[in-house]
Amino acid sequence: ANKHKPWIEAEYQGIVMENDNTVLLNPPLFALDKDTPLRYAGEICGFRIHGQGVPFEAVVLDKTTGEGLIRAKELMDCEAQKEHTFTIQAYDCGEGPDGANTKKSHKATVHVRVNDVNEFAPVFVEKAYRVAVSEGKLFERILRVEAIDGDCSPQYSQICYYEILTPNTPFVIDNDGNIKNTDKLEYRSEHLYRFTVTAYDCGKKRASEDTLVEIEVKPMCKPSWQGWTKRIEYTPGEGSMALFPSIHLET
């Protein structure tokens, strides 16, 4: 006779790696039955998962020990859903091969967390950044470049650092993407600086495409008098004469 219903833990915590289907459970999934060692009545024939659209299934690995396994029906996608919660129930094999008079355990809650895999590389918001600055100044910040990442976890979705790839440029970039000059820029020595920048997420995955930065140097406007000469020809006796009739200040 099948006197006892199976027993399982009240709650399980599970982890499944993204792009995988095996769920690691804590505690492991075991159903116990006090009718052991009776055949059928003391054996576990299955686990049933309850919940709408649950993408997991449970299978019995060993009828006698009641060991079970939860696995995903399809590969998990952390970006689509990070956590899943559902209930599970064990049932024994009843009183014979036809499964008559089977008994079910209580329903246990299962929480499964999908662990992220570093699938996505950083992508720059802009393919190129262009800005113009005046010569002769040291700037706190000339411009900021930005990359984003499509992974779901902070470790893999955050940008940890940026790097200027072009050597010997008078610029530096910080971990937030801010670019500033290390030397005062001079228009006469360089009108336009062009260099490439890359980004890395916190899993050290590099941007799929680097971005281009162009910084144009504008000359400083220095006010000066125009329309005058250092030498003037004047013949005595010619009377009054305008010294610089067309003089003007250009700024």
JSON list of C-alpha atoms in Angstrom, two decimals:
[
{"chain": "A", "resi": 1, "resn": "ALA", "atom": "CA", "xyz": [0.00, 0.00, 0.00]},
{"chain": "A", "resi": 2, "resn": "ASN", "atom": "CA", "xyz": [1.10, 3.56, -0.65]},
{"chain": "A", "resi": 3, "resn": "LYS", "atom": "CA", "xyz": [0.86, 5.14, 2.81]},
{"chain": "A", "resi": 4, "resn": "HIS", "atom": "CA", "xyz": [3.10, 8.16, 2.56]},
{"chain": "A", "resi": 5, "resn": "LYS", "atom": "CA", "xyz": [3.45, 11.07, 0.21]},
{"chain": "A", "resi": 6, "resn": "PRO", "atom": "CA", "xyz": [6.93, 12.15, -0.91]},
{"chain": "A", "resi": 7, "resn": "TRP", "atom": "CA", "xyz": [8.77, 14.96, 0.86]},
{"chain": "A", "resi": 8, "resn": "ILE", "atom": "CA", "xyz": [10.93, 17.69, -0.69]},
{"chain": "A", "resi": 9, "resn": "GLU", "atom": "CA", "xyz": [12.50, 20.88, 0.66]},
{"chain": "A", "resi": 10, "resn": "ALA", "atom": "CA", "xyz": [10.28, 23.98, 0.92]},
{"chain": "A", "resi": 11, "resn": "GLU", "atom": "CA", "xyz": [12.50, 26.21, -1.23]},
{"chain": "A", "resi": 12, "resn": "TYR", "atom": "CA", "xyz": [15.35, 25.91, -3.73]},
{"chain": "A", "resi": 13, "resn": "GLN", "atom": "CA", "xyz": [17.77, 28.48, -5.12]},
{"chain": "A", "resi": 14, "resn": "GLY", "atom": "CA", "xyz": [19.08, 27.80, -8.60]},
{"chain": "A", "resi": 15, "resn": "ILE", "atom": "CA", "xyz": [21.64, 29.21, -11.00]},
{"chain": "A", "resi": 16, "resn": "VAL", "atom": "CA", "xyz": [21.80, 28.62, -14.73]},
{"chain": "A", "resi": 17, "resn": "MET", "atom": "CA", "xyz": [24.46, 30.06, -17.00]},
{"chain": "A", "resi": 18, "resn": "GLU", "atom": "CA", "xyz": [23.22, 32.10, -19.92]},
{"chain": "A", "resi": 19, "resn": "ASN", "atom": "CA", "xyz": [23.39, 30.01, -23.13]},
{"chain": "A", "resi": 20, "resn": "ASP", "atom": "CA", "xyz": [23.27, 26.81, -21.05]},
{"chain": "A", "resi": 21, "resn": "ASN", "atom": "CA", "xyz": [20.38, 24.67, -19.76]},
{"chain": "A", "resi": 22, "resn": "THR", "atom": "CA", "xyz": [21.56, 22.83, -16.62]},
{"chain": "A", "resi": 23, "resn": "VAL", "atom": "CA", "xyz": [20.30, 24.38, -13.37]},
{"chain": "A", "resi": 24, "resn": "LEU", "atom": "CA", "xyz": [22.57, 24.11, -10.31]},
{"chain": "A", "resi": 25, "resn": "LEU", "atom": "CA", "xyz": [20.27, 23.83, -7.30]},
{"chain": "A", "resi": 26, "resn": "ASN", "atom": "CA", "xyz": [20.92, 24.58, -3.64]},
{"chain": "A", "resi": 27, "resn": "PRO", "atom": "CA", "xyz": [20.00, 22.34, -1.91]},
{"chain": "A", "resi": 28, "resn": "PRO", "atom": "CA", "xyz": [20.16, 19.57, -4.55]},
{"chain": "A", "resi": 29, "resn": "LEU", "atom": "CA", "xyz": [16.80, 18.15, -5.65]},
{"chain": "A", "resi": 30, "resn": "PHE", "atom": "CA", "xyz": [15.97, 14.95, -3.76]},
{"chain": "A", "resi": 31, "resn": "ALA", "atom": "CA", "xyz": [12.49, 13.61, -2.98]},
{"chain": "A", "resi": 32, "resn": "LEU", "atom": "CA", "xyz": [12.21, 11.30, 0.04]},
{"chain": "A", "resi": 33, "resn": "ASP", "atom": "CA", "xyz": [9.42, 8.80, 0.66]},
{"chain": "A", "resi": 34, "resn": "LYS", "atom": "CA", "xyz": [8.83, 6.90, 3.93]},
{"chain": "A", "resi": 35, "resn": "ASP", "atom": "CA", "xyz": [7.46, 3.95, 1.95]},
{"chain": "A", "resi": 36, "resn": "THR", "atom": "CA", "xyz": [11.04, 3.13, 0.94]},
{"chain": "A", "resi": 37, "resn": "PRO", "atom": "CA", "xyz": [12.21, 0.42, 0.24]},
{"chain": "A", "resi": 38, "resn": "LEU", "atom": "CA", "xyz": [8.83, -0.69, -1.16]},
{"chain": "A", "resi": 39, "resn": "ARG", "atom": "CA", "xyz": [8.77, -0.87, -4.93]},
{"chain": "A", "resi": 40, "resn": "TYR", "atom": "CA", "xyz": [6.51, 1.73, -6.57]},
{"chain": "A", "resi": 41, "resn": "ALA", "atom": "CA", "xyz": [5.18, 3.25, -3.32]},
{"chain": "A", "resi": 42, "resn": "GLY", "atom": "CA", "xyz": [8.70, 4.04, -2.10]},
{"chain": "A", "resi": 43, "resn": "GLU", "atom": "CA", "xyz": [10.01, 5.17, -5.49]},
{"chain": "A", "resi": 44, "resn": "ILE", "atom": "CA", "xyz": [9.86, 8.62, -7.07]},
{"chain": "A", "resi": 45, "resn": "CYS", "atom": "CA", "xyz": [8.38, 8.55, -10.55]},
{"chain": "A", "resi": 46, "resn": "GLY", "atom": "CA", "xyz": [8.46, 12.22, -11.43]},
{"chain": "A", "resi": 47, "resn": "PHE", "atom": "CA", "xyz": [8.53, 15.91, -10.66]},
{"chain": "A", "resi": 48, "resn": "ARG", "atom": "CA", "xyz": [5.90, 18.32, -11.91]},
{"chain": "A", "resi": 49, "resn": "ILE", "atom": "CA", "xyz": [6.55, 22.02, -12.48]},
{"chain": "A", "resi": 50, "resn": "HIS", "atom": "CA", "xyz": [3.72, 24.48, -11.95]},
{"chain": "A", "resi": 51, "resn": "GLY", "atom": "CA", "xyz": [3.51, 27.96, -13.39]},
{"chain": "A", "resi": 52, "resn": "GLN", "atom": "CA", "xyz": [2.53, 29.67, -16.62]},
{"chain": "A", "resi": 53, "resn": "GLY", "atom": "CA", "xyz": [4.99, 29.46, -19.48]},
{"chain": "A", "resi": 54, "resn": "VAL", "atom": "CA", "xyz": [7.83, 28.18, -17.27]},
{"chain": "A", "resi": 55, "resn": "PRO", "atom": "CA", "xyz": [10.84, 27.48, -19.54]},
{"chain": "A", "resi": 56, "resn": "PHE", "atom": "CA", "xyz": [12.10, 24.63, -17.31]},
{"chain": "A", "resi": 57, "resn": "GLU", "atom": "CA", "xyz": [11.44, 20.92, -16.90]},
{"chain": "A", "resi": 58, "resn": "ALA", "atom": "CA", "xyz": [12.29, 18.48, -14.11]},
{"chain": "A", "resi": 59, "resn": "VAL", "atom": "CA", "xyz": [13.40, 14.87, -14.60]},
{"chain": "A", "resi": 60, "resn": "VAL", "atom": "CA", "xyz": [14.07, 11.97, -12.24]},
{"chain": "A", "resi": 61, "resn": "LEU", "atom": "CA", "xyz": [17.66, 10.73, -12.33]},
{"chain": "A", "resi": 62, "resn": "ASP", "atom": "CA", "xyz": [17.20, 7.88, -9.86]},
{"chain": "A", "resi": 63, "resn": "LYS", "atom": "CA", "xyz": [13.79, 6.49, -8.78]},
{"chain": "A", "resi": 64, "resn": "THR", "atom": "CA", "xyz": [15.20, 4.80, -5.70]},
{"chain": "A", "resi": 65, "resn": "THR", "atom": "CA", "xyz": [17.13, 7.74, -4.24]},
{"chain": "A", "resi": 66, "resn": "GLY", "atom": "CA", "xyz": [14.64, 10.33, -5.51]},
{"chain": "A", "resi": 67, "resn": "GLU", "atom": "CA", "xyz": [17.35, 12.42, -7.12]},
{"chain": "A", "resi": 68, "resn": "GLY", "atom": "CA", "xyz": [16.08, 14.90, -9.69]},
{"chain": "A", "resi": 69, "resn": "LEU", "atom": "CA", "xyz": [17.35, 17.52, -12.09]},
{"chain": "A", "resi": 70, "resn": "ILE", "atom": "CA", "xyz": [15.91, 20.78, -13.32]},
{"chain": "A", "resi": 71, "resn": "ARG", "atom": "CA", "xyz": [16.94, 21.96, -16.76]},
{"chain": "A", "resi": 72, "resn": "ALA", "atom": "CA", "xyz": [15.92, 24.71, -19.13]},
{"chain": "A", "resi": 73, "resn": "LYS", "atom": "CA", "xyz": [13.84, 23.73, -22.15]},
{"chain": "A", "resi": 74, "resn": "GLU", "atom": "CA", "xyz": [15.80, 26.21, -24.24]},
{"chain": "A", "resi": 75, "resn": "LEU", "atom": "CA", "xyz": [19.01, 28.20, -23.79]},
{"chain": "A", "resi": 76, "resn": "MET", "atom": "CA", "xyz": [18.55, 30.98, -21.27]},
{"chain": "A", "resi": 77, "resn": "ASP", "atom": "CA", "xyz": [18.92, 34.65, -22.20]},
{"chain": "A", "resi": 78, "resn": "CYS", "atom": "CA", "xyz": [19.84, 36.93, -19.31]},
{"chain": "A", "resi": 79, "resn": "GLU", "atom": "CA", "xyz": [19.11, 40.05, -21.39]},
{"chain": "A", "resi": 80, "resn": "ALA", "atom": "CA", "xyz": [15.50, 38.86, -21.86]},
{"chain": "A", "resi": 81, "resn": "GLN", "atom": "CA", "xyz": [14.88, 37.75, -18.24]},
{"chain": "A", "resi": 82, "resn": "LYS", "atom": "CA", "xyz": [17.28, 37.61, -15.29]},
{"chain": "A", "resi": 83, "resn": "GLU", "atom": "CA", "xyz": [15.18, 35.59, -12.81]},
{"chain": "A", "resi": 84, "resn": "HIS", "atom": "CA", "xyz": [12.49, 32.90, -12.90]},
{"chain": "A", "resi": 85, "resn": "THR", "atom": "CA", "xyz": [10.27, 31.69, -10.05]},
{"chain": "A", "resi": 86, "resn": "PHE", "atom": "CA", "xyz": [7.98, 28.64, -10.15]},
{"chain": "A", "resi": 87, "resn": "THR", "atom": "CA", "xyz": [6.82, 25.74, -7.97]},
{"chain": "A", "resi": 88, "resn": "ILE", "atom": "CA", "xyz": [7.73, 22.07, -8.14]},
{"chain": "A", "resi": 89, "resn": "GLN", "atom": "CA", "xyz": [6.07, 18.93, -6.79]},
{"chain": "A", "resi": 90, "resn": "ALA", "atom": "CA", "xyz": [7.28, 15.32, -6.55]},
{"chain": "A", "resi": 91, "resn": "TYR", "atom": "CA", "xyz": [5.09, 12.26, -6.98]},
{"chain": "A", "resi": 92, "resn": "ASP", "atom": "CA", "xyz": [5.77, 8.63, -6.22]},
{"chain": "A", "resi": 93, "resn": "CYS", "atom": "CA", "xyz": [5.06, 5.58, -8.41]},
{"chain": "A", "resi": 94, "resn": "GLY", "atom": "CA", "xyz": [1.81, 4.63, -6.65]},
{"chain": "A", "resi": 95, "resn": "GLU", "atom": "CA", "xyz": [0.92, 1.01, -5.96]},
{"chain": "A", "resi": 96, "resn": "GLY", "atom": "CA", "xyz": [1.95, -0.68, -9.17]},
{"chain": "A", "resi": 97, "resn": "PRO", "atom": "CA", "xyz": [3.20, -0.34, -12.73]},
{"chain": "A", "resi": 98, "resn": "ASP", "atom": "CA", "xyz": [-0.03, 1.39, -13.79]},
{"chain": "A", "resi": 99, "resn": "GLY", "atom": "CA", "xyz": [0.70, 4.22, -11.33]},
{"chain": "A", "resi": 100, "resn": "ALA", "atom": "CA", "xyz": [-2.57, 3.84, -9.42]},
{"chain": "A", "resi": 101, "resn": "ASN", "atom": "CA", "xyz": [-2.99, 5.78, -6.18]},
{"chain": "A", "resi": 102, "resn": "THR", "atom": "CA", "xyz": [0.09, 7.98, -6.60]},
{"chain": "A", "resi": 103, "resn": "LYS", "atom": "CA", "xyz": [0.80, 10.50, -3.90]},
{"chain": "A", "resi": 104, "resn": "LYS", "atom": "CA", "xyz": [2.21, 13.99, -4.38]},
{"chain": "A", "resi": 105, "resn": "SER", "atom": "CA", "xyz": [4.46, 16.06, -2.14]},
{"chain": "A", "resi": 106, "resn": "HIS", "atom": "CA", "xyz": [3.76, 19.65, -1.14]},
{"chain": "A", "resi": 107, "resn": "LYS", "atom": "CA", "xyz": [4.71, 22.35, -3.67]},
{"chain": "A", "resi": 108, "resn": "ALA", "atom": "CA", "xyz": [8.16, 23.86, -3.23]},
{"chain": "A", "resi": 109, "resn": "THR", "atom": "CA", "xyz": [9.23, 27.25, -4.54]},
{"chain": "A", "resi": 110, "resn": "VAL", "atom": "CA", "xyz": [12.18, 27.41, -6.94]},
{"chain": "A", "resi": 111, "resn": "HIS", "atom": "CA", "xyz": [14.05, 30.64, -7.70]},
{"chain": "A", "resi": 112, "resn": "VAL", "atom": "CA", "xyz": [16.41, 30.44, -10.68]},
{"chain": "A", "resi": 113, "resn": "ARG", "atom": "CA", "xyz": [18.85, 33.23, -11.50]},
{"chain": "A", "resi": 114, "resn": "VAL", "atom": "CA", "xyz": [20.31, 33.46, -14.99]},
{"chain": "A", "resi": 115, "resn": "ASN", "atom": "CA", "xyz": [24.03, 34.24, -14.80]},
{"chain": "A", "resi": 116, "resn": "ASP", "atom": "CA", "xyz": [25.38, 36.54, -17.47]},
{"chain": "A", "resi": 117, "resn": "VAL", "atom": "CA", "xyz": [27.94, 35.56, -20.11]},
{"chain": "A", "resi": 118, "resn": "ASN", "atom": "CA", "xyz": [29.97, 38.34, -21.70]},
{"chain": "A", "resi": 119, "resn": "GLU", "atom": "CA", "xyz": [28.35, 38.10, -25.12]},
{"chain": "A", "resi": 120, "resn": "PHE", "atom": "CA", "xyz": [28.28, 41.73, -26.16]},
{"chain": "A", "resi": 121, "resn": "ALA", "atom": "CA", "xyz": [31.20, 44.00, -26.94]},
{"chain": "A", "resi": 122, "resn": "PRO", "atom": "CA", "xyz": [31.00, 47.73, -26.18]},
{"chain": "A", "resi": 123, "resn": "VAL", "atom": "CA", "xyz": [29.60, 49.90, -28.99]},
{"chain": "A", "resi": 124, "resn": "PHE", "atom": "CA", "xyz": [30.32, 53.61, -29.32]},
{"chain": "A", "resi": 125, "resn": "VAL", "atom": "CA", "xyz": [27.28, 55.88, -29.41]},
{"chain": "A", "resi": 126, "resn": "GLU", "atom": "CA", "xyz": [28.89, 57.85, -32.26]},
{"chain": "A", "resi": 127, "resn": "LYS", "atom": "CA", "xyz": [31.18, 56.53, -35.00]},
{"chain": "A", "resi": 128, "resn": "ALA", "atom": "CA", "xyz": [33.11, 59.81, -34.96]},
{"chain": "A", "resi": 129, "resn": "TYR", "atom": "CA", "xyz": [33.41, 62.80, -32.65]},
{"chain": "A", "resi": 130, "resn": "ARG", "atom": "CA", "xyz": [34.39, 66.25, -33.91]},
{"chain": "A", "resi": 131, "resn": "VAL", "atom": "CA", "xyz": [35.07, 69.43, -31.96]},
{"chain": "A", "resi": 132, "resn": "ALA", "atom": "CA", "xyz": [36.91, 72.74, -32.40]},
{"chain": "A", "resi": 133, "resn": "VAL", "atom": "CA", "xyz": [38.98, 74.42, -29.68]},
{"chain": "A", "resi": 134, "resn": "SER", "atom": "CA", "xyz": [40.99, 77.62, -29.40]},
{"chain": "A", "resi": 135, "resn": "GLU", "atom": "CA", "xyz": [44.75, 77.37, -29.34]},
{"chain": "A", "resi": 136, "resn": "GLY", "atom": "CA", "xyz": [46.93, 78.15, -26.35]},
{"chain": "A", "resi": 137, "resn": "LYS", "atom": "CA", "xyz": [44.75, 76.72, -23.55]},
{"chain": "A", "resi": 138, "resn": "LEU", "atom": "CA", "xyz": [44.76, 73.68, -21.27]},
{"chain": "A", "resi": 139, "resn": "PHE", "atom": "CA", "xyz": [41.19, 72.41, -21.03]},
{"chain": "A", "resi": 140, "resn": "GLU", "atom": "CA", "xyz": [39.66, 70.43, -18.15]},
{"chain": "A", "resi": 141, "resn": "ARG", "atom": "CA", "xyz": [37.57, 68.60, -20.75]},
{"chain": "A", "resi": 142, "resn": "ILE", "atom": "CA", "xyz": [37.46, 69.02, -24.50]},
{"chain": "A", "resi": 143, "resn": "LEU", "atom": "CA", "xyz": [34.80, 66.39, -25.20]},
{"chain": "A", "resi": 144, "resn": "ARG", "atom": "CA", "xyz": [33.42, 63.09, -23.96]},
{"chain": "A", "resi": 145, "resn": "VAL", "atom": "CA", "xyz": [33.10, 59.89, -25.94]},
{"chain": "A", "resi": 146, "resn": "GLU", "atom": "CA", "xyz": [30.65, 57.20, -24.81]},
{"chain": "A", "resi": 147, "resn": "ALA", "atom": "CA", "xyz": [30.29, 53.46, -25.40]},
{"chain": "A", "resi": 148, "resn": "ILE", "atom": "CA", "xyz": [27.41, 51.24, -24.26]},
{"chain": "A", "resi": 149, "resn": "ASP", "atom": "CA", "xyz": [27.16, 47.47, -23.78]},
{"chain": "A", "resi": 150, "resn": "GLY", "atom": "CA", "xyz": [24.16, 45.16, -24.19]},
{"chain": "A", "resi": 151, "resn": "ASP", "atom": "CA", "xyz": [24.99, 42.57, -21.50]},
{"chain": "A", "resi": 152, "resn": "CYS", "atom": "CA", "xyz": [22.67, 42.24, -18.50]},
{"chain": "A", "resi": 153, "resn": "SER", "atom": "CA", "xyz": [25.07, 42.19, -15.55]},
{"chain": "A", "resi": 154, "resn": "PRO", "atom": "CA", "xyz": [26.98, 45.20, -14.16]},
{"chain": "A", "resi": 155, "resn": "GLN", "atom": "CA", "xyz": [30.27, 43.35, -14.65]},
{"chain": "A", "resi": 156, "resn": "TYR", "atom": "CA", "xyz": [29.82, 42.91, -18.36]},
{"chain": "A", "resi": 157, "resn": "SER", "atom": "CA", "xyz": [27.58, 45.86, -19.25]},
{"chain": "A", "resi": 158, "resn": "GLN", "atom": "CA", "xyz": [29.68, 48.60, -17.63]},
{"chain": "A", "resi": 159, "resn": "ILE", "atom": "CA", "xyz": [32.51, 50.27, -19.50]},
{"chain": "A", "resi": 160, "resn": "CYS", "atom": "CA", "xyz": [35.60, 50.02, -17.29]},
{"chain": "A", "resi": 161, "resn": "TYR", "atom": "CA", "xyz": [38.08, 52.04, -19.30]},
{"chain": "A", "resi": 162, "resn": "TYR", "atom": "CA", "xyz": [38.80, 53.85, -22.56]},
{"chain": "A", "resi": 163, "resn": "GLU", "atom": "CA", "xyz": [42.09, 53.99, -24.43]},
{"chain": "A", "resi": 164, "resn": "ILE", "atom": "CA", "xyz": [43.59, 56.31, -27.05]},
{"chain": "A", "resi": 165, "resn": "LEU", "atom": "CA", "xyz": [45.17, 54.02, -29.63]},
{"chain": "A", "resi": 166, "resn": "THR", "atom": "CA", "xyz": [47.01, 56.60, -31.74]},
{"chain": "A", "resi": 167, "resn": "PRO", "atom": "CA", "xyz": [50.52, 57.17, -30.34]},
{"chain": "A", "resi": 168, "resn": "ASN", "atom": "CA", "xyz": [52.11, 60.56, -29.58]},
{"chain": "A", "resi": 169, "resn": "THR", "atom": "CA", "xyz": [48.94, 62.63, -29.29]},
{"chain": "A", "resi": 170, "resn": "PRO", "atom": "CA", "xyz": [48.84, 65.48, -26.76]},
{"chain": "A", "resi": 171, "resn": "PHE", "atom": "CA", "xyz": [45.62, 64.13, -25.23]},
{"chain": "A", "resi": 172, "resn": "VAL", "atom": "CA", "xyz": [44.56, 61.77, -22.44]},
{"chain": "A", "resi": 173, "resn": "ILE", "atom": "CA", "xyz": [41.25, 60.01, -21.75]},
{"chain": "A", "resi": 174, "resn": "ASP", "atom": "CA", "xyz": [39.82, 58.97, -18.37]},
{"chain": "A", "resi": 175, "resn": "ASN", "atom": "CA", "xyz": [37.63, 55.98, -17.47]},
{"chain": "A", "resi": 176, "resn": "ASP", "atom": "CA", "xyz": [34.46, 58.01, -18.12]},
{"chain": "A", "resi": 177, "resn": "GLY", "atom": "CA", "xyz": [35.50, 58.88, -21.67]},
{"chain": "A", "resi": 178, "resn": "ASN", "atom": "CA", "xyz": [36.51, 62.49, -20.99]},
{"chain": "A", "resi": 179, "resn": "ILE", "atom": "CA", "xyz": [39.30, 63.75, -23.25]},
{"chain": "A", "resi": 180, "resn": "LYS", "atom": "CA", "xyz": [41.59, 66.66, -22.40]},
{"chain": "A", "resi": 181, "resn": "ASN", "atom": "CA", "xyz": [44.85, 68.03, -23.78]},
{"chain": "A", "resi": 182, "resn": "THR", "atom": "CA", "xyz": [48.18, 67.54, -22.00]},
{"chain": "A", "resi": 183, "resn": "ASP", "atom": "CA", "xyz": [49.93, 70.39, -23.86]},
{"chain": "A", "resi": 184, "resn": "LYS", "atom": "CA", "xyz": [48.76, 73.77, -25.11]},
{"chain": "A", "resi": 185, "resn": "LEU", "atom": "CA", "xyz": [47.72, 73.36, -28.74]},
{"chain": "A", "resi": 186, "resn": "GLU", "atom": "CA", "xyz": [49.26, 75.64, -31.36]},
{"chain": "A", "resi": 187, "resn": "TYR", "atom": "CA", "xyz": [47.55, 76.39, -34.64]},
{"chain": "A", "resi": 188, "resn": "ARG", "atom": "CA", "xyz": [50.81, 76.98, -36.49]},
{"chain": "A", "resi": 189, "resn": "SER", "atom": "CA", "xyz": [52.17, 73.53, -35.60]},
{"chain": "A", "resi": 190, "resn": "GLU", "atom": "CA", "xyz": [48.92, 71.52, -36.08]},
{"chain": "A", "resi": 191, "resn": "HIS", "atom": "CA", "xyz": [45.53, 72.58, -37.45]},
{"chain": "A", "resi": 192, "resn": "LEU", "atom": "CA", "xyz": [43.76, 69.23, -36.94]},
{"chain": "A", "resi": 193, "resn": "TYR", "atom": "CA", "xyz": [44.35, 66.26, -34.63]},
{"chain": "A", "resi": 194, "resn": "ARG", "atom": "CA", "xyz": [42.84, 62.92, -35.63]},
{"chain": "A", "resi": 195, "resn": "PHE", "atom": "CA", "xyz": [43.07, 59.81, -33.42]},
{"chain": "A", "resi": 196, "resn": "THR", "atom": "CA", "xyz": [41.19, 56.62, -32.59]},
{"chain": "A", "resi": 197, "resn": "VAL", "atom": "CA", "xyz": [39.74, 55.56, -29.23]},
{"chain": "A", "resi": 198, "resn": "THR", "atom": "CA", "xyz": [38.58, 52.14, -28.05]},
{"chain": "A", "resi": 199, "resn": "ALA", "atom": "CA", "xyz": [36.59, 50.99, -24.99]},
{"chain": "A", "resi": 200, "resn": "TYR", "atom": "CA", "xyz": [36.65, 47.89, -22.78]},
{"chain": "A", "resi": 201, "resn": "ASP", "atom": "CA", "xyz": [33.85, 46.50, -20.62]},
{"chain": "A", "resi": 202, "resn": "CYS", "atom": "CA", "xyz": [34.62, 45.22, -17.12]},
{"chain": "A", "resi": 203, "resn": "GLY", "atom": "CA", "xyz": [35.06, 41.72, -18.53]},
{"chain": "A", "resi": 204, "resn": "LYS", "atom": "CA", "xyz": [37.91, 43.16, -20.65]},
{"chain": "A", "resi": 205, "resn": "LYS", "atom": "CA", "xyz": [36.00, 42.76, -23.91]},
{"chain": "A", "resi": 206, "resn": "ARG", "atom": "CA", "xyz": [37.07, 45.40, -26.41]},
{"chain": "A", "resi": 207, "resn": "ALA", "atom": "CA", "xyz": [34.71, 47.51, -28.51]},
{"chain": "A", "resi": 208, "resn": "SER", "atom": "CA", "xyz": [33.67, 45.89, -31.77]},
{"chain": "A", "resi": 209, "resn": "GLU", "atom": "CA", "xyz": [34.62, 49.08, -33.61]},
{"chain": "A", "resi": 210, "resn": "ASP", "atom": "CA", "xyz": [36.88, 51.91, -32.48]},
{"chain": "A", "resi": 211, "resn": "THR", "atom": "CA", "xyz": [35.70, 55.50, -32.77]},
{"chain": "A", "resi": 212, "resn": "LEU", "atom": "CA", "xyz": [37.40, 58.42, -34.51]},
{"chain": "A", "resi": 213, "resn": "VAL", "atom": "CA", "xyz": [38.08, 61.72, -32.72]},
{"chain": "A", "resi": 214, "resn": "GLU", "atom": "CA", "xyz": [38.89, 64.91, -34.63]},
{"chain": "A", "resi": 215, "resn": "ILE", "atom": "CA", "xyz": [39.95, 68.05, -32.78]},
{"chain": "A", "resi": 216, "resn": "GLU", "atom": "CA", "xyz": [40.33, 71.21, -34.85]},
{"chain": "A", "resi": 217, "resn": "VAL", "atom": "CA", "xyz": [42.61, 73.95, -33.50]},
{"chain": "A", "resi": 218, "resn": "LYS", "atom": "CA", "xyz": [41.43, 77.51, -34.06]},
{"chain": "A", "resi": 219, "resn": "PRO", "atom": "CA", "xyz": [43.97, 80.37, -34.15]},
{"chain": "A", "resi": 220, "resn": "MET", "atom": "CA", "xyz": [43.74, 83.08, -31.48]},
{"chain": "A", "resi": 221, "resn": "CYS", "atom": "CA", "xyz": [42.55, 86.40, -32.87]},
{"chain": "A", "resi": 222, "resn": "LYS", "atom": "CA", "xyz": [45.06, 89.12, -31.86]},
{"chain": "A", "resi": 223, "resn": "PRO", "atom": "CA", "xyz": [43.83, 92.75, -32.26]},
{"chain": "A", "resi": 224, "resn": "SER", "atom": "CA", "xyz": [46.09, 94.81, -34.56]},
{"chain": "A", "resi": 225, "resn": "TRP", "atom": "CA", "xyz": [46.12, 98.17, -36.31]},
{"chain": "A", "resi": 226, "resn": "GLN", "atom": "CA", "xyz": [45.89, 98.02, -40.07]},
{"chain": "A", "resi": 227, "resn": "GLY", "atom": "CA", "xyz": [46.45, 100.76, -42.69]},
{"chain": "A", "resi": 228, "resn": "TRP", "atom": "CA", "xyz": [49.51, 102.47, -41.23]},
{"chain": "A", "resi": 229, "resn": "THR", "atom": "CA", "xyz": [53.16, 102.59, -42.23]},
{"chain": "A", "resi": 230, "resn": "LYS", "atom": "CA", "xyz": [56.38, 103.14, -40.35]},
{"chain": "A", "resi": 231, "resn": "ARG", "atom": "CA", "xyz": [57.64, 105.76, -42.86]},
{"chain": "A", "resi": 232, "resn": "ILE", "atom": "CA", "xyz": [55.87, 108.83, -44.22]},
{"chain": "A", "resi": 233, "resn": "GLU", "atom": "CA", "xyz": [57.15, 111.09, -47.03]},
{"chain": "A", "resi": 234, "resn": "TYR", "atom": "CA", "xyz": [56.47, 114.77, -46.30]},
{"chain": "A", "resi": 235, "resn": "THR", "atom": "CA", "xyz": [57.78, 117.80, -48.14]},
{"chain": "A", "resi": 236, "resn": "PRO", "atom": "CA", "xyz": [58.08, 120.94, -46.04]},
{"chain": "A", "resi": 237, "resn": "GLY", "atom": "CA", "xyz": [55.68, 123.68, -47.07]},
{"chain": "A", "resi": 238, "resn": "GLU", "atom": "CA", "xyz": [52.92, 121.29, -48.27]},
{"chain": "A", "resi": 239, "resn": "GLY", "atom": "CA", "xyz": [50.69, 122.19, -45.37]},
{"chain": "A", "resi": 240, "resn": "SER", "atom": "CA", "xyz": [48.63, 119.85, -43.24]},
{"chain": "A", "resi": 241, "resn": "MET", "atom": "CA", "xyz": [48.44, 116.18, -44.18]},
{"chain": "A", "resi": 242, "resn": "ALA", "atom": "CA", "xyz": [46.45, 113.23, -42.77]},
{"chain": "A", "resi": 243, "resn": "LEU", "atom": "CA", "xyz": [48.95, 110.77, -41.38]},
{"chain": "A", "resi": 244, "resn": "PHE", "atom": "CA", "xyz": [46.93, 107.52, -41.60]},
{"chain": "A", "resi": 245, "resn": "PRO", "atom": "CA", "xyz": [43.62, 108.17, -43.38]},
{"chain": "A", "resi": 246, "resn": "SER", "atom": "CA", "xyz": [42.70, 104.47, -43.63]},
{"chain": "A", "resi": 247, "resn": "ILE", "atom": "CA", "xyz": [43.93, 103.25, -40.25]},
{"chain": "A", "resi": 248, "resn": "HIS", "atom": "CA", "xyz": [41.60, 100.81, -38.43]},
{"chain": "A", "resi": 249, "resn": "LEU", "atom": "CA", "xyz": [41.74, 98.23, -35.65]},
{"chain": "A", "resi": 250, "resn": "GLU", "atom": "CA", "xyz": [41.16, 94.65, -36.69]},
{"chain": "A", "resi": 251, "resn": "THR", "atom": "CA", "xyz": [40.03, 92.21, -34.00]}
]
